[in-house]
XYZ file of C-alpha atoms in Angstrom:
759
model
C -26.352 -107.874 42.119
C -28.695 -105.315 44.266
C -27.383 -103.975 47.543
C -29.401 -102.110 50.110
C -27.392 -99.873 51.174
C -29.226 -98.887 54.500
C -27.915 -102.262 55.707
C -24.819 -102.754 53.485
C -21.661 -104.050 55.232
C -19.331 -101.121 56.440
C -16.616 -101.708 54.044
C -19.398 -100.910 51.253
C -20.373 -97.555 52.994
C -16.713 -96.700 53.816
C -16.310 -97.002 49.865
C -13.852 -99.592 49.800
C -15.699 -101.408 47.094
C -17.483 -99.080 44.661
C -20.287 -101.517 43.334
C -22.129 -98.934 41.489
C -19.166 -99.171 38.882
C -19.501 -102.750 37.240
C -16.220 -102.081 35.360
C -14.199 -101.363 38.156
C -11.365 -103.375 38.907
C -11.044 -104.401 42.353
C -7.403 -104.149 44.204
C -6.302 -105.716 47.260
C -6.538 -102.399 49.807
C -2.951 -101.328 51.361
C -2.526 -101.460 55.379
C -2.129 -97.819 56.773
C 0.486 -98.116 59.252
C 0.398 -94.100 60.386
C -1.015 -93.743 63.545
C -4.620 -93.037 63.772
C -4.814 -89.542 65.898
C -8.274 -89.447 66.845
C -7.807 -92.683 68.851
C -4.806 -91.400 70.477
C -6.956 -88.093 71.413
C -9.885 -90.376 72.692
C -7.320 -92.041 74.910
C -5.898 -89.015 76.254
C -9.236 -87.509 76.760
C -10.183 -91.132 78.576
C -7.245 -90.613 80.539
C -7.678 -87.445 81.949
C -11.620 -88.019 82.697
C -10.781 -90.929 84.995
C -7.720 -89.504 86.154
C -9.704 -85.871 87.608
C -12.540 -88.263 88.679
C -10.433 -90.751 90.777
C -8.849 -87.879 92.203
C -11.829 -86.379 93.181
C -13.330 -89.283 94.406
C -10.093 -89.897 96.767
C -10.292 -86.178 97.632
C -13.828 -86.972 99.099
C -12.758 -90.030 100.677
C -9.792 -88.172 102.459
C -11.991 -85.347 103.685
C -14.564 -87.814 105.248
C -11.967 -89.556 106.685
C -10.553 -86.504 108.538
C -13.705 -84.902 109.589
C -14.786 -87.933 111.103
C -11.420 -88.374 112.683
C -11.432 -84.425 113.874
C -15.117 -84.870 115.481
C -13.207 -86.861 118.437
C -11.873 -83.436 119.089
C -15.218 -81.488 119.234
C -15.291 -79.921 122.033
C -18.584 -78.495 123.867
C -19.474 -76.012 126.623
C -16.376 -74.109 128.128
C -13.811 -75.943 126.275
C -15.162 -74.984 123.278
C -14.977 -70.972 124.033
C -11.299 -71.938 125.193
C -9.822 -73.074 121.974
C -12.231 -70.703 120.144
C -10.324 -67.993 121.541
C -6.937 -69.846 121.331
C -7.590 -70.486 117.741
C -8.387 -66.945 116.882
C -5.455 -65.858 118.792
C -2.796 -68.135 116.659
C -4.622 -66.402 113.534
C -4.348 -62.888 114.514
C -0.856 -63.552 116.012
C 0.301 -64.901 112.875
C -1.271 -61.761 110.710
C 0.211 -59.189 113.432
C 3.534 -61.067 113.293
C 3.841 -60.792 109.209
C 2.678 -57.122 110.069
C 5.532 -56.327 112.493
C 8.142 -57.814 110.371
C 7.149 -55.859 107.318
C 7.126 -52.829 109.665
C 10.370 -54.079 110.891
C 12.226 -53.906 107.732
C 12.980 -50.136 107.534
C 14.207 -50.597 111.456
C 16.923 -53.188 110.118
C 17.910 -50.767 107.149
C 19.450 -48.489 109.970
C 22.087 -51.393 110.776
C 23.561 -51.535 107.309
C 26.068 -48.761 107.608
C 29.316 -48.410 110.395
C 27.176 -47.944 113.243
C 29.963 -47.981 115.558
C 31.504 -45.442 113.845
C 30.644 -43.020 116.339
C 34.098 -44.769 118.755
C 36.456 -44.028 115.712
C 36.415 -40.619 116.632
C 37.595 -37.944 119.407
C 36.850 -34.690 118.831
C 37.410 -31.255 120.742
C 35.483 -28.631 119.257
C 36.509 -24.734 119.508
C 34.338 -21.708 118.528
C 34.903 -19.364 115.609
C 37.357 -17.309 118.272
C 39.125 -20.521 119.217
C 37.761 -21.122 122.584
C 36.889 -25.072 123.901
C 32.905 -25.433 123.565
C 32.402 -29.248 123.803
C 33.761 -32.729 122.757
C 32.129 -35.489 120.795
C 33.154 -39.013 120.409
C 35.007 -41.952 122.530
C 37.833 -43.918 121.203
C 36.616 -47.850 121.596
C 39.907 -48.863 123.052
C 39.992 -46.219 125.678
C 36.224 -46.959 126.985
C 36.705 -48.970 130.365
C 35.902 -52.445 130.344
C 32.774 -53.448 132.031
C 34.733 -55.723 134.748
C 36.724 -52.756 135.373
C 33.950 -50.777 137.030
C 33.063 -50.550 140.431
C 30.577 -53.266 141.303
C 28.135 -50.408 142.817
C 28.199 -48.530 139.542
C 26.577 -51.296 137.642
C 24.390 -52.579 140.313
C 23.035 -48.287 140.812
C 22.596 -48.096 136.800
C 20.775 -51.827 136.583
C 18.460 -51.102 139.530
C 17.611 -47.520 138.258
C 17.006 -48.547 134.477
C 16.582 -52.277 133.885
C 16.715 -54.564 136.737
C 15.443 -57.330 134.669
C 18.301 -56.501 132.333
C 20.340 -60.158 132.294
C 16.783 -61.908 132.052
C 15.289 -60.377 129.171
C 16.151 -60.761 125.155
C 15.710 -56.765 124.566
C 12.038 -56.068 125.435
C 10.828 -56.790 129.086
C 7.327 -57.843 128.773
C 7.219 -57.910 132.643
C 8.313 -54.796 133.143
C 6.266 -53.202 130.683
C 2.929 -54.681 132.372
C 4.559 -53.232 135.651
C 5.260 -49.714 134.212
C 1.281 -49.577 132.888
C -0.294 -50.776 136.173
C 1.685 -48.169 137.665
C 1.087 -45.122 135.239
C -2.512 -46.259 135.217
C -2.597 -45.849 139.266
C -0.896 -42.541 138.756
C -2.950 -40.950 135.828
C 0.156 -40.311 134.095
C 3.384 -41.461 133.183
C 5.560 -42.136 136.042
C 7.553 -45.143 134.992
C 8.858 -46.384 131.788
C 8.558 -49.289 130.147
C 11.671 -49.433 127.849
C 14.929 -51.659 128.566
C 18.514 -50.636 128.704
C 18.641 -52.169 125.244
C 16.044 -50.041 123.815
C 17.622 -46.870 125.181
C 20.432 -48.104 123.550
C 19.045 -49.019 120.419
C 17.768 -45.359 120.203
C 20.737 -43.844 121.387
C 22.594 -45.696 118.614
C 20.264 -45.743 115.517
C 17.109 -43.615 116.217
C 16.180 -40.174 117.510
C 13.634 -38.865 120.664
C 10.719 -38.068 118.408
C 7.607 -39.869 119.817
C 6.086 -41.761 117.339
C 4.579 -44.779 116.779
C 7.020 -46.075 114.009
C 10.126 -44.798 116.226
C 8.891 -47.299 118.927
C 8.444 -50.335 116.747
C 11.660 -49.754 115.711
C 13.310 -49.601 119.037
C 11.803 -52.853 119.738
C 12.726 -55.036 116.818
C 16.562 -52.902 116.714
C 16.545 -53.672 120.826
C 16.000 -57.819 119.550
C 18.711 -57.526 116.848
C 21.440 -55.697 119.454
C 20.790 -58.825 121.979
C 21.226 -61.336 119.166
C 24.441 -59.833 117.699
C 25.963 -58.362 121.019
C 26.696 -59.994 124.585
C 25.067 -58.016 127.610
C 28.401 -56.729 128.616
C 28.935 -55.351 125.431
C 25.148 -53.744 125.415
C 25.857 -52.632 128.937
C 29.304 -50.870 128.229
C 27.827 -49.272 124.615
C 25.040 -47.834 126.586
C 27.880 -46.634 129.574
C 29.916 -44.753 126.664
C 27.218 -43.587 124.481
C 24.337 -41.797 126.963
C 24.518 -38.306 127.328
C 25.073 -37.460 130.942
C 24.853 -33.651 131.155
C 26.781 -30.706 130.718
C 27.887 -31.208 127.233
C 29.357 -35.114 128.248
C 28.903 -38.432 126.730
C 29.021 -41.620 128.719
C 29.590 -42.357 132.412
C 33.519 -41.981 131.920
C 33.634 -38.594 130.990
C 30.810 -37.619 133.286
C 32.991 -38.812 136.182
C 35.551 -36.752 135.052
C 33.505 -33.339 134.410
C 31.397 -33.505 137.803
C 34.270 -34.986 140.167
C 36.896 -34.761 138.522
C 38.023 -38.455 138.947
C 38.521 -41.478 136.667
C 35.286 -43.375 136.642
C 36.849 -46.352 138.319
C 37.588 -44.448 141.231
C 34.069 -43.311 142.285
C 32.492 -44.134 145.098
C 28.926 -45.401 146.237
C 27.152 -41.927 146.377
C 29.000 -40.766 143.259
C 27.937 -43.602 141.734
C 24.415 -43.204 142.422
C 24.118 -39.434 141.357
C 25.976 -40.420 138.059
C 23.403 -43.384 137.370
C 20.611 -40.571 138.251
C 21.747 -38.946 135.422
C 19.886 -41.281 132.632
C 16.535 -40.428 133.334
C 16.809 -36.323 132.975
C 20.453 -35.155 132.640
C 19.406 -31.425 131.924
C 17.367 -31.670 135.173
C 19.590 -33.396 137.227
C 23.017 -32.446 136.529
C 24.943 -31.448 139.618
C 26.687 -28.561 138.688
C 23.389 -27.001 137.457
C 21.150 -28.353 140.197
C 23.048 -29.989 143.240
C 19.761 -30.474 145.350
C 18.019 -31.948 142.941
C 20.985 -34.076 141.704
C 21.369 -35.203 145.381
C 17.758 -36.346 145.684
C 17.804 -38.611 142.605
C 20.631 -39.900 144.033
C 18.882 -41.112 146.772
C 16.129 -42.409 144.742
C 18.787 -44.424 143.257
C 19.844 -45.605 146.548
C 16.226 -46.763 147.470
C 16.043 -48.664 144.191
C 19.325 -50.773 145.001
C 17.699 -51.638 148.311
C 14.305 -52.611 146.581
C 15.609 -54.560 144.032
C 17.429 -56.322 146.789
C 21.235 -55.724 144.898
C 22.349 -53.700 148.244
C 20.937 -53.741 152.057
C 19.999 -50.374 153.690
C 22.977 -50.572 156.274
C 25.431 -50.466 152.962
C 23.885 -47.613 151.467
C 23.047 -45.690 154.576
C 26.539 -44.005 154.670
C 26.135 -42.757 150.759
C 22.608 -41.276 152.237
C 24.364 -39.106 154.939
C 27.370 -37.990 152.818
C 25.907 -37.393 149.311
C 28.358 -36.536 146.450
C 29.865 -33.065 145.845
C 30.911 -32.087 142.627
C 33.431 -29.609 141.142
C 32.572 -25.707 141.357
C 32.142 -25.214 137.738
C 30.917 -21.825 135.964
C 27.392 -23.106 134.553
C 28.731 -22.476 130.751
C 25.988 -24.323 128.732
C 27.277 -26.031 125.714
C 25.721 -26.052 122.317
C 25.176 -29.499 122.008
C 22.445 -29.438 119.188
C 25.242 -27.767 117.079
C 27.929 -29.935 118.185
C 25.601 -33.186 117.127
C 25.541 -31.499 113.566
C 28.898 -30.788 113.568
C 30.348 -33.996 114.665
C 28.483 -35.626 111.756
C 30.112 -33.084 109.523
C 33.395 -34.024 111.061
C 32.675 -37.884 110.182
C 31.814 -37.204 106.792
C 34.668 -34.913 106.077
C 37.820 -36.557 108.216
C 36.923 -39.977 106.955
C 39.662 -40.530 104.971
C 42.100 -39.077 107.473
C 44.411 -41.672 109.397
C 44.243 -39.546 112.438
C 40.779 -39.841 114.132
C 41.732 -37.825 117.323
C 41.069 -34.370 116.480
C 40.590 -30.654 116.967
C 38.310 -28.829 115.162
C 37.212 -25.127 114.763
C 33.695 -24.469 114.146
C 31.719 -21.234 113.049
C 29.787 -20.716 116.106
C 29.610 -17.744 117.503
C 28.937 -18.532 121.348
C 27.426 -14.519 122.046
C 25.053 -15.379 119.100
C 24.236 -18.838 120.067
C 23.307 -17.412 123.677
C 20.972 -15.164 121.787
C 19.498 -17.532 119.968
C 18.311 -19.885 122.537
C 17.553 -16.631 124.994
C 15.018 -15.716 122.110
C 13.312 -19.293 121.449
C 13.018 -20.108 124.997
C 11.885 -16.223 126.059
C 9.291 -16.557 122.949
C 8.018 -19.837 124.087
C 7.842 -19.401 127.831
C 5.870 -15.918 127.352
C 3.690 -17.203 124.565
C 3.921 -21.003 124.515
C 0.600 -21.391 126.431
C -1.291 -19.070 124.858
C -0.610 -20.477 121.338
C -0.496 -24.239 121.931
C 3.008 -24.488 121.008
C 5.960 -26.330 123.033
C 8.876 -26.612 120.610
C 10.813 -24.480 118.460
C 13.853 -24.071 116.339
C 16.198 -21.992 114.566
C 19.378 -21.526 112.118
C 21.209 -18.656 111.869
C 24.030 -18.113 108.836
C 25.938 -15.748 108.134
C 26.394 -14.061 104.475
C 29.328 -16.681 103.135
C 27.518 -19.545 104.726
C 28.993 -19.866 108.197
C 26.385 -21.458 110.750
C 26.641 -19.001 113.794
C 23.573 -20.308 115.888
C 21.720 -23.161 115.963
C 18.382 -24.341 118.565
C 17.457 -27.598 117.477
C 14.560 -27.736 120.663
C 13.953 -26.331 124.131
C 15.621 -28.676 125.807
C 18.373 -30.839 124.872
C 18.696 -32.879 128.354
C 14.848 -33.675 127.767
C 15.097 -34.292 123.913
C 18.332 -34.643 121.941
C 16.288 -34.671 118.819
C 17.439 -31.796 116.680
C 14.236 -30.425 115.058
C 17.071 -28.049 113.276
C 18.413 -30.823 110.691
C 16.025 -33.865 111.350
C 12.656 -32.492 111.583
C 11.032 -32.198 108.203
C 7.898 -30.046 108.427
C 5.975 -28.186 105.807
C 7.087 -25.077 105.313
C 3.712 -23.686 103.862
C 3.704 -20.481 102.019
C 7.238 -19.764 102.840
C 8.067 -22.012 100.368
C 6.282 -19.899 97.805
C 9.753 -17.844 97.066
C 11.204 -20.767 95.064
C 8.191 -20.750 92.783
C 8.626 -16.987 92.442
C 12.178 -17.282 91.929
C 12.008 -19.480 89.096
C 9.183 -17.796 87.394
C 11.631 -14.431 87.799
C 14.089 -16.922 85.773
C 11.911 -16.930 82.870
C 12.086 -13.206 82.753
C 8.967 -12.040 85.006
C 9.425 -9.351 87.005
C 7.605 -8.015 90.467
C 5.622 -5.855 88.035
C 4.168 -8.789 86.091
C 0.351 -8.800 86.258
C -1.506 -12.307 86.969
C -4.697 -12.894 88.085
C -5.947 -14.013 91.309
C -9.375 -16.068 90.797
C -10.585 -19.505 91.196
C -8.419 -22.026 89.793
C -8.701 -26.074 89.396
C -5.808 -27.864 88.810
C -6.074 -32.206 88.429
C -9.580 -31.820 90.301
C -7.950 -29.739 93.302
C -9.038 -26.154 94.068
C -6.859 -24.204 96.200
C -8.569 -21.215 98.293
C -7.202 -17.938 99.772
C -6.375 -17.599 103.470
C -9.496 -15.048 103.444
C -11.553 -17.323 100.884
C -11.614 -13.861 98.740
C -9.967 -13.107 95.299
C -8.188 -9.924 94.319
C -8.794 -10.150 90.582
C -5.536 -8.825 88.593
C -2.327 -8.186 90.931
C 1.010 -7.858 90.417
C 3.584 -10.800 91.471
C 4.940 -8.536 94.324
C 1.525 -8.064 96.000
C 0.560 -11.430 95.623
C 3.345 -12.637 97.550
C 3.802 -10.142 99.834
C -0.016 -10.605 100.490
C 0.728 -14.662 100.475
C -1.736 -15.273 97.891
C -2.516 -19.021 97.338
C -4.199 -19.175 93.774
C -0.855 -17.150 92.026
C 1.740 -19.666 92.537
C -0.488 -22.602 91.785
C -1.412 -20.807 88.110
C 2.385 -20.064 87.639
C 3.034 -23.652 88.214
C 0.332 -24.814 86.059
C 0.179 -22.553 83.078
C 4.251 -21.392 83.379
C 6.352 -23.022 85.388
C 5.683 -27.140 86.223
C 6.417 -28.467 89.331
C 9.588 -30.100 88.160
C 11.148 -26.317 87.572
C 10.293 -25.307 90.919
C 12.022 -28.259 92.498
C 14.812 -28.064 90.736
C 15.389 -24.274 91.649
C 14.544 -25.166 95.129
C 17.548 -27.661 94.885
C 19.651 -25.699 93.508
C 19.424 -22.921 96.178
C 20.359 -25.553 98.790
C 17.328 -27.326 100.263
C 18.544 -30.823 100.332
C 15.575 -33.033 101.358
C 14.158 -34.836 98.610
C 10.842 -32.451 96.971
C 8.073 -34.026 95.891
C 6.643 -32.689 92.380
C 2.958 -33.135 93.159
C 0.137 -30.440 92.329
C 0.042 -29.088 96.104
C 3.760 -28.557 96.176
C 3.494 -24.821 95.383
C 1.724 -23.980 98.238
C 4.446 -25.904 100.677
C 3.258 -29.334 101.183
C 6.735 -31.098 100.565
C 8.465 -31.387 103.930
C 11.722 -29.611 104.611
C 14.240 -29.174 107.533
C 15.104 -25.368 108.992
C 18.469 -25.674 107.624
C 17.335 -26.234 104.655
C 15.272 -23.105 104.949
C 18.249 -21.009 105.863
C 20.696 -22.259 103.243
C 18.119 -21.621 100.694
C 17.125 -18.287 101.902
C 20.857 -17.249 102.479
C 21.292 -17.218 98.797
C 19.159 -13.862 98.436
C 21.590 -11.676 100.338
C 24.584 -13.368 98.540
C 23.674 -11.901 95.381
C 22.378 -15.660 93.873
C 25.477 -17.048 94.627
C 25.611 -20.602 96.453
C 25.326 -19.983 100.551
C 27.895 -22.798 101.319
C 26.462 -23.480 104.309
C 29.203 -25.185 106.786
C 29.861 -25.788 110.438
C 33.602 -26.412 110.021
C 36.205 -23.953 109.533
C 39.239 -25.845 110.278
C 40.575 -29.788 111.331
C 43.572 -30.123 112.802
C 45.301 -33.020 114.787
C 47.011 -32.506 117.674
C 50.372 -31.665 116.316
C 48.699 -28.766 115.085
C 49.008 -29.866 111.216
C 45.853 -28.198 109.414
C 44.197 -31.507 107.882
C 41.069 -29.427 106.332
C 40.598 -25.871 105.908
C 37.144 -24.663 104.520
C 38.273 -21.388 102.647
C 41.203 -23.825 100.938
C 39.269 -27.102 100.156
C 35.931 -25.984 99.610
C 34.780 -25.522 95.981
C 33.594 -21.877 95.067
C 30.450 -20.663 95.043
C 28.462 -21.313 91.866
C 25.740 -18.680 90.905
C 22.421 -20.685 91.381
C 20.144 -17.518 90.513
C 20.618 -14.570 88.013
C 21.188 -11.205 88.986
C 18.000 -9.899 87.646
C 15.981 -12.809 89.301
C 17.839 -11.836 92.490
C 16.962 -8.366 92.157
C 13.522 -8.928 91.838
C 13.242 -11.293 94.009
C 14.970 -8.919 96.831
C 12.858 -5.998 95.707
C 9.341 -8.396 96.916
C 11.169 -9.750 99.808
C 12.151 -6.567 101.577
C 8.735 -5.331 101.038
C 6.962 -8.229 103.132
C 7.971 -6.537 106.592
C 6.664 -2.997 105.548
C 3.367 -3.937 103.647
C 3.373 -7.794 104.022
C 2.586 -10.367 106.531
C 5.697 -10.357 108.429
C 5.559 -6.659 109.639
C 6.714 -7.964 113.567
C 9.719 -8.772 112.016
C 10.678 -5.243 110.857
C 13.967 -4.253 112.611
C 15.015 -1.065 114.663
C 17.394 1.313 113.186
C 16.421 1.483 109.850
C 18.240 -2.140 109.290
C 16.168 -3.074 105.598
C 14.890 -6.788 106.028
C 13.366 -9.097 103.895
C 11.704 -12.536 104.292
C 8.691 -15.156 104.237
C 6.148 -16.082 106.481
C 4.825 -19.754 106.484
C 1.512 -21.252 108.084
C 0.532 -25.111 106.811
C -2.723 -26.379 107.164
C -4.945 -26.275 110.902
C -1.738 -24.218 112.064
C 0.546 -27.188 112.761
C 3.647 -25.186 111.875
C 4.717 -21.553 111.699
C 8.027 -20.393 110.227
C 9.386 -16.989 108.950
C 12.687 -16.918 107.192
C 14.430 -13.434 107.116
C 17.565 -11.991 106.174
C 19.296 -8.888 106.342
C 22.794 -8.227 104.349
C 24.760 -9.803 107.054
C 22.724 -12.910 108.451
C 19.823 -14.918 107.446
C 17.758 -16.690 110.122
C 14.971 -19.303 109.561
C 12.750 -19.703 112.862
C 10.089 -22.871 113.279
C 7.472 -23.020 116.090
C 5.342 -26.276 116.147
C 4.413 -29.578 118.242
C 6.436 -32.655 118.286
C 3.270 -34.675 117.794
C 1.578 -32.466 115.173
C -1.248 -31.216 117.001
C -2.297 -27.863 115.946
C -1.508 -24.506 117.722
C -3.849 -22.144 118.530
C -4.165 -20.168 115.639
C -0.233 -19.341 115.318
C 0.529 -17.798 112.080
C 4.568 -17.203 110.647
C 3.838 -13.319 111.102
C 3.102 -13.628 114.820
C 5.576 -15.679 116.979
C 8.481 -16.663 114.720
C 8.194 -13.239 113.287
C 8.911 -11.366 116.667
C 11.787 -14.441 117.950
C 13.287 -13.217 114.051
C 13.424 -9.578 115.170
C 14.565 -10.065 119.025
C 17.824 -12.116 117.987
C 18.250 -10.018 114.554
C 17.807 -6.808 116.540
C 20.734 -8.183 118.792
C 22.839 -9.419 116.195
C 23.046 -5.978 114.059
C 24.206 -4.272 117.003
C 27.635 -2.676 116.794
C 28.776 -3.912 113.335
C 29.248 -2.813 109.948
C 26.461 -3.727 107.913
C 26.362 -5.167 104.530
C 23.818 -4.304 101.708
C 21.096 -6.481 100.327
C 22.160 -6.817 96.685
C 19.512 -5.439 94.182
C 17.184 -2.826 96.015
C 17.168 0.615 96.766
C 18.794 2.549 99.962
C 19.988 -0.811 100.855
C 21.629 0.499 104.198
C 20.309 2.607 106.891
C 20.979 6.498 106.782
C 23.237 6.751 110.098
C 21.967 10.621 109.942
C 18.438 10.085 110.567
C 16.223 8.850 113.008
C 14.825 5.220 112.115
C 10.908 5.539 110.464
C 8.323 3.516 112.131
C 7.134 0.847 110.093
C 3.879 0.875 108.372
C 1.339 -0.188 110.545
C 3.473 -2.035 113.129
C 2.055 -2.163 116.680
C 4.383 -2.358 119.074
C 3.438 -5.488 121.390
C 3.072 -3.936 125.064
C 4.178 -7.146 126.883
C 7.227 -7.476 124.645
C 10.228 -8.480 126.615
C 13.355 -5.636 126.504
C 15.422 -6.161 123.713
C 18.805 -8.032 124.059
C 21.922 -5.591 124.182
C 24.877 -6.917 122.463
C 27.998 -6.236 124.625
C 30.746 -4.237 122.516
C 33.947 -3.985 122.908
C 35.267 -2.359 120.206
C 33.715 0.036 117.885
C 33.000 -0.901 114.498
C 35.776 1.832 112.990
C 38.048 0.334 115.304
C 36.937 -3.117 113.937
C 37.461 -1.939 110.433
C 40.784 -0.602 111.042
C 42.094 -3.883 113.205
C 40.696 -5.677 110.051
C 42.844 -4.013 107.527
C 46.141 -4.099 109.685
C 45.545 -8.077 109.889
C 44.850 -7.728 106.021
C 48.123 -6.092 105.657
C 50.009 -8.132 107.899
C 48.756 -11.491 105.627
C 49.837 -9.785 102.470
C 53.235 -8.692 103.892
C 56.298 -10.827 102.846
C 57.760 -12.835 105.555
C 61.005 -11.810 107.176
C 64.155 -13.884 106.916
C 66.601 -14.750 109.014
C 69.051 -11.932 110.489
C 72.293 -11.980 108.242
C 74.780 -11.974 111.565
C 77.392 -10.607 109.121
C 76.198 -7.946 107.967
C 73.539 -7.112 110.712
C 70.790 -6.798 108.487
C 67.470 -8.659 107.650
C 66.339 -10.007 104.398
C 62.802 -9.939 103.200
C 61.574 -11.885 100.470
C 58.347 -11.093 98.677
C 57.353 -14.911 97.826
C 59.343 -17.810 97.839
C 60.287 -18.850 94.321
C 62.454 -21.230 92.629
C 64.853 -18.169 91.465
C 63.931 -15.320 94.373
C 64.682 -11.717 93.234
C 67.534 -9.916 95.011
C 66.466 -9.421 98.785
C 65.734 -6.023 100.164
C 67.457 -5.170 103.273
C 66.946 -3.089 106.006
C 68.556 -1.550 109.065
C 68.779 -4.258 112.014
C 67.512 -2.975 115.454
C 70.128 -3.041 118.349
C 70.650 -1.775 121.835
């Protein structure tokens, strides 16, 4: 049988029967029960295709129906413009809300700690000699409840600080708009828009630094306070925490200080005077400027009448009979130091059961007043010509005791402590850490390096004069503040990690960035950091052990903490070889380097380093003698540039003015590792080379001397003898003799008897 294969049935073409093999035995084909995979895949593919097509078709139908539906709401003319504006407003408002929430996250971090901790302490501070210098803290239970305060005091505060206090939720947009309008009319800031809650947020969590970041935090924290506290609690905290001048915090303390009476007993005139202090406590403090305080109180009374809280008839008596204050001597409290010391007390005394404490500090009020005078006189005389408005200073005695601290020009105007909290670029004053690390590696002041153009990671630093000196010694490189040398040392010899570790070991507590520009001082530090670290040089390479608290006592006289007893001993942080090399270099900078205006009179050897940052935003001088280390900074809070002020100008002159005062009438200590460290008392001091006296300089400060250096040494020796002397035992009445024991032990030696004195 012939088969046409082209038209053969499927079973033949598929090989079910082999017709070409005539002898083949045909057997019935068994049924294959396995699933046909290709058919399954085809069904899946078909389902996906149909599903996707149907979904797309239905989506298109929905979109068309939606479009047709919304065409009914299409606006034309002025209505369309209105809705476009509303739509854009909603879009940008949503984006802005997300952005503001992101910016608010740092603000909420401030609330994680125990922000009420200040109310757990009541501290009386003494200076190094035991004289009272101020108070900090308030016991929460002892603060006066709002319901017990005089009604006219509450009205005076609200009329002046926040008339809509009970009508807003932390931010008063109506009050802000009104303040902006008044300021625009006056062409300056004459009215503030911050609410009382915002001011409390600033007092509790933030500083007085004028930045956008701080204002954003303040706004969100104000809302947070409104959500977590009642209006009465907010008002009470505000009255308890606000600075009121004269070193007092809180209305209750101010009433006692100015009027000698409890806050519950103040009259309307006194309440108006207290309410006027919140704006500018230093300017309107009645014990400093009583006429200004009374004028401000009269403004408060006017605010009460304009706000509808009182009538003119009710306040007329207070106008005619203004408040009088207790006649107090004008003793300026070291408020910046006390704020820092109070933080230290809370850290040290946290485990103590008693929080009503007496604290003996390290501050020397004579040096403190001289430091304040030095900073203020420099700003008053040269501030306008250099376009600089702020300064800060820290003085540390050899051994670590902080003797003076100036955190700003006016504590009443701004309580932000620029000595401990402001992070500023140190400029060339940071180079000492690079050189110290190099000396630890075995280099010496005579080691020769190349001052030439250098490129590191795409960065090419230049020297101040845009010139290069070629081969120079490390001494000349640091004395002349050459920029390429520390960068070359960091690149080829040290690395930025070693430099950062050296700075941290010497006492810089602020985190240090280790980028390529760090050797030239681009990583921010505080004035306190610089004073602490530089104090290692006169300490011979040992830790300076910076501290502001000598003793903490309770009111029973028990010593709860003593620095000499409880603080760990100083560790060595730089080798003797490195210290000797660094001191040899640093003591030449006031002689042949950039700090010639810092050289002291009377031949006292001085070491130190200047620092000037980019665009003249910051100017530093940190210097030391064998007795004291002082760090000085000048700049502007808003980071605007000064008028080409360098570290060798105003900071160096301020250092000299203070240190000339501090070194008078004391027994001088030597700077270790240098030749002729002490002045020769038999010779007249030589003029510093190339140092030109400033004809406009203020007269030097004169330190009062009650005792000569010789008498002081003798009294110290007598005091040391008494401390080492054996204690006296109670008189033995039977023998009429007094027994003396060397030291109390379990098995005391035989007592040594002495004759008792009788009349």
